[in-house]
Each structure stands twice: as C-alpha cells, then as structure tokens.
Coordinates of N, CA and C in Angstrom, one line a residue:
M92 N -9.9 13.3 22.0 CA -8.7 14.1 21.8 C -8.9 15.1 20.7
T93 N -8.5 16.3 21.0 CA -8.7 17.4 20.0 C -7.3 17.8 19.5
I94 N -7.2 17.9 18.2 CA -5.9 18.3 17.6 C -6.0 19.7 17.2
D95 N -5.1 20.6 17.7 CA -5.1 22.0 17.3 C -4.4 22.2 16.0
V96 N -4.4 23.4 15.4 CA -3.9 23.7 14.1 C -2.4 23.3 14.0
T97 N -1.7 23.7 15.1 CA -0.2 23.4 15.1 C 0.1 21.9 15.0
D98 N -0.6 21.1 15.8 CA -0.4 19.7 15.7 C -0.9 19.1 14.4
G99 N -2.0 19.6 13.9 CA -2.5 19.2 12.6 C -1.5 19.4 11.5
L100 N -0.9 20.6 11.5 CA 0.1 20.9 10.5 C 1.3 20.0 10.7
G101 N 1.7 19.7 11.9 CA 2.8 18.8 12.2 C 2.5 17.4 11.7
F102 N 1.3 16.9 11.9 CA 0.9 15.6 11.4 C 0.8 15.5 9.9
L103 N 0.3 16.6 9.3 CA 0.3 16.6 7.8 C 1.7 16.6 7.2
A104 N 2.6 17.5 7.8 CA 4.0 17.5 7.3 C 4.6 16.1 7.5
A105 N 4.4 15.5 8.7 CA 4.9 14.2 9.0 C 4.4 13.1 8.0
A106 N 3.1 13.2 7.7 CA 2.5 12.2 6.8 C 3.1 12.4 5.4
L107 N 3.3 13.6 4.9 CA 3.9 13.8 3.6 C 5.3 13.4 3.5
T108 N 6.1 13.8 4.4 CA 7.6 13.5 4.4 C 7.8 12.0 4.6
T109 N 7.0 11.3 5.4 CA 7.1 9.9 5.6 C 6.6 9.2 4.4
A110 N 5.5 9.6 3.8 CA 5.0 8.9 2.6 C 6.0 9.0 1.4
S111 N 6.8 10.0 1.4 CA 7.8 10.1 0.4 C 8.8 9.0 0.3
F112 N 8.9 8.2 1.4 CA 9.9 7.1 1.4 C 9.2 5.8 0.9
V113 N 7.9 5.8 0.8 CA 7.2 4.5 0.4 C 7.6 4.1 -1.0
P114 N 7.6 5.0 -2.0 CA 8.0 4.6 -3.4 C 9.4 4.0 -3.4
Q115 N 10.4 4.6 -2.7 CA 11.7 4.0 -2.7 C 11.8 2.7 -2.1
A116 N 11.1 2.6 -0.9 CA 11.1 1.3 -0.2 C 10.4 0.2 -1.1
W117 N 9.3 0.5 -1.7 CA 8.6 -0.4 -2.5 C 9.4 -0.8 -3.7
H118 N 10.1 0.1 -4.4 CA 10.9 -0.2 -5.5 C 12.1 -1.1 -5.1
T119 N 12.7 -0.8 -4.0 CA 13.8 -1.6 -3.5 C 13.4 -3.0 -3.1
F120 N 12.2 -3.1 -2.4 CA 11.7 -4.5 -2.0 C 11.4 -5.3 -3.3
R121 N 10.8 -4.6 -4.3 CA 10.3 -5.3 -5.5 C 11.5 -5.7 -6.4
T122 N 12.5 -4.8 -6.6 CA 13.5 -5.1 -7.6 C 14.8 -5.6 -7.0
R123 N 15.0 -5.4 -5.7 CA 16.3 -5.6 -5.0 C 17.4 -4.8 -5.6
D124 N 17.1 -3.8 -6.3 CA 18.1 -2.9 -7.0 C 18.4 -1.8 -6.0
V125 N 19.7 -1.8 -5.5 CA 20.1 -0.8 -4.5 C 21.3 0.0 -5.1
S126 N 21.5 -0.2 -6.4 CA 22.7 0.5 -7.0 C 22.6 2.0 -6.9
G127 N 21.4 2.6 -6.9 CA 21.3 4.0 -6.8 C 21.2 4.6 -5.4
I128 N 21.4 3.8 -4.4 CA 21.3 4.2 -3.0 C 22.7 4.3 -2.4
S129 N 23.0 5.4 -1.8 CA 24.2 5.7 -1.2 C 24.2 5.1 0.3
L130 N 25.2 4.2 0.5 CA 25.3 3.6 1.8 C 25.6 4.6 2.9
G131 N 26.5 5.5 2.6 CA 26.9 6.6 3.5 C 25.7 7.5 3.8
M132 N 25.0 7.9 2.8 CA 23.9 8.8 3.0 C 22.8 8.1 3.8
Y133 N 22.4 6.9 3.5 CA 21.4 6.2 4.3 C 21.8 5.9 5.7
S134 N 23.1 5.6 5.9 CA 23.6 5.4 7.2 C 23.4 6.6 8.1
V135 N 23.9 7.7 7.6 CA 23.8 9.0 8.4 C 22.3 9.4 8.5
F136 N 21.5 9.2 7.5 CA 20.1 9.6 7.5 C 19.4 8.8 8.6
T137 N 19.6 7.5 8.6 CA 19.0 6.6 9.6 C 19.4 7.0 11.0
L138 N 20.6 7.3 11.2 CA 21.1 7.7 12.5 C 20.3 9.1 12.9
G139 N 20.2 10.0 11.9 CA 19.5 11.2 12.2 C 18.1 11.0 12.5
I140 N 17.4 10.1 11.8 CA 16.0 9.8 12.1 C 15.9 9.2 13.5
T141 N 16.8 8.3 13.8 CA 16.8 7.8 15.2 C 16.9 8.9 16.2
M142 N 17.7 9.8 16.0 CA 17.9 10.9 17.0 C 16.6 11.8 17.0
W143 N 16.0 12.0 15.9 CA 14.8 12.8 15.9 C 13.7 12.0 16.7
L144 N 13.6 10.7 16.5 CA 12.7 9.9 17.2 C 12.9 10.0 18.7
V145 N 14.1 9.9 19.2 CA 14.5 10.1 20.6 C 14.1 11.4 21.1
Y146 N 14.4 12.5 20.3 CA 14.0 13.8 20.6 C 12.5 14.0 20.8
G147 N 11.8 13.4 19.9 CA 10.3 13.5 19.9 C 9.8 12.8 21.2
L148 N 10.4 11.7 21.5 CA 10.0 10.9 22.7 C 10.3 11.8 24.0
M149 N 11.5 12.4 24.0 CA 11.9 13.2 25.1 C 11.0 14.4 25.4
I150 N 10.5 15.0 24.3 CA 9.6 16.2 24.5 C 8.1 15.8 24.4
G151 N 7.8 14.6 24.1 CA 6.5 14.1 24.0 C 5.6 14.7 22.9
E152 N 6.2 15.0 21.7 CA 5.5 15.5 20.6 C 5.1 14.4 19.6
W153 N 3.9 14.1 19.6 CA 3.4 13.0 18.8 C 3.6 13.1 17.3
P154 N 3.5 14.3 16.7 CA 3.8 14.4 15.2 C 5.3 14.0 14.9
I155 N 6.2 14.4 15.8 CA 7.6 14.0 15.6 C 7.8 12.5 15.9
I156 N 7.2 12.0 16.9 CA 7.3 10.6 17.2 C 6.8 9.7 16.1
A157 N 5.5 10.0 15.7 CA 4.9 9.1 14.7 C 5.6 9.2 13.4
A158 N 6.0 10.4 12.9 CA 6.7 10.5 11.6 C 8.0 9.8 11.6
N159 N 8.8 10.0 12.7 CA 10.1 9.4 12.7 C 10.1 7.9 13.0
A160 N 9.1 7.4 13.7 CA 9.0 6.0 13.9 C 8.8 5.3 12.6
I161 N 7.9 5.8 11.8 CA 7.5 5.2 10.5 C 8.7 5.3 9.6
T162 N 9.3 6.6 9.5 CA 10.4 6.8 8.6 C 11.6 6.0 9.0
L163 N 11.8 5.8 10.3 CA 12.9 4.9 10.7 C 12.7 3.5 10.2
A164 N 11.5 3.0 10.3 CA 11.3 1.6 9.8 C 11.5 1.5 8.3
L165 N 11.1 2.5 7.6 CA 11.3 2.5 6.1 C 12.8 2.6 5.8
A166 N 13.4 3.6 6.4 CA 14.8 3.9 6.1 C 15.7 2.7 6.5
S167 N 15.4 2.1 7.7 CA 16.1 1.0 8.1 C 16.0 -0.2 7.2
A168 N 14.8 -0.4 6.6 CA 14.6 -1.5 5.7 C 15.4 -1.2 4.4
I169 N 15.4 0.0 3.9 CA 16.2 0.3 2.7 C 17.7 0.2 3.0
L170 N 18.1 0.6 4.1 CA 19.5 0.5 4.5 C 19.9 -1.0 4.6
G171 N 19.0 -1.8 5.3 CA 19.3 -3.2 5.4 C 19.4 -3.9 4.0
M172 N 18.5 -3.5 3.1 CA 18.6 -4.1 1.7 C 19.9 -3.6 1.0
K173 N 20.3 -2.3 1.3 CA 21.5 -1.9 0.6 C 22.7 -2.7 1.1
I174 N 22.7 -3.0 2.4 CA 23.8 -3.8 2.9 C 23.7 -5.2 2.4
R175 N 22.5 -5.8 2.3 CA 22.4 -7.2 1.9 C 22.6 -7.4 0.4
Y176 N 22.0 -6.5 -0.4 CA 22.0 -6.7 -1.8 C 23.1 -6.0 -2.6
A177 N 23.9 -5.2 -2.0 CA 24.9 -4.4 -2.7 C 25.9 -5.3 -3.3
V178 N 26.3 -5.0 -4.5 CA 27.3 -5.7 -5.3 C 28.6 -5.2 -4.9
P179 N 29.6 -6.0 -4.4 CA 30.9 -5.5 -4.0 C 31.6 -4.8 -5.2
A180 N 32.3 -3.7 -4.9 CA 33.0 -3.0 -6.0 C 33.9 -4.0 -6.8
G181 N 33.8 -3.9 -8.1 CA 34.6 -4.7 -9.0 C 34.0 -6.0 -9.3
A182 N 32.9 -6.4 -8.6 CA 32.2 -7.7 -8.9 C 31.3 -7.5 -10.2
A183 N 31.2 -8.6 -10.9 CA 30.4 -8.6 -12.1 C 28.9 -8.5 -11.6
K184 N 28.1 -7.7 -12.4 CA 26.7 -7.5 -12.0 C 25.8 -8.5 -12.7
G185 N 26.2 -9.4 -13.5 CA 25.4 -10.3 -14.2 C 26.1 -10.9 -15.4
P186 N 25.4 -11.4 -16.4 CA 26.0 -12.0 -17.5 C 26.9 -11.0 -18.2
A187 N 28.1 -11.4 -18.5 CA 29.2 -10.6 -19.2 C 29.5 -9.3 -18.4
G188 N 29.3 -9.3 -17.1 CA 29.6 -8.1 -16.3 C 28.7 -6.9 -16.4
R189 N 27.5 -7.2 -17.0 CA 26.5 -6.1 -17.1 C 25.7 -5.9 -15.9

C-alpha cells in the first residue's frame, strides 16, 4: 500500500489531534478528577466525533476513520468517567466540604 502526500498529511493531522486527548484521558483515569470537564461540551463533542466517524466510513477515508475511531474511544471514556465520578451539585467534595 502506498500512501500519497495528501493521505500522509491526513494521517499526521489525525495522529496529532488524537494524541492530544491522551493526557486528559490518562489524568482522568489516574485521578478520577472530572471537576474541570464540562458534561455538555464532552457530550456534544462525542456526538460530533461519532458523526465524523460515520462520515469517514461513508466516504471510505482511512485518515478520518482511524482518527475518529481512536478519538471516540478516548472521548467516550472521559465522558463515561465524567458521568460516573461527577459530584452532584451541592454535595460535599470531601472532609469539611473541600
């Protein structure tokens, strides 16, 4: 399989934007701290990534498919942790409400 310059650029862009989610996912897995993550933003973002993945599948473009499949897995994991570990509004966050 030969990758042309256009696909190479697409794969490089996909690798960089997808890799940008790894630190957030790692931090969230490690600390279970989801306080700085917006539920609304990650919900809409995850839906958008799903739609990009479907689009990539429909047009058969591997850079779009690969990037969005991996990003969807990472974003879904972060969204799932946000839902699971979020402290309800008004609830104490630890000793003496800290």
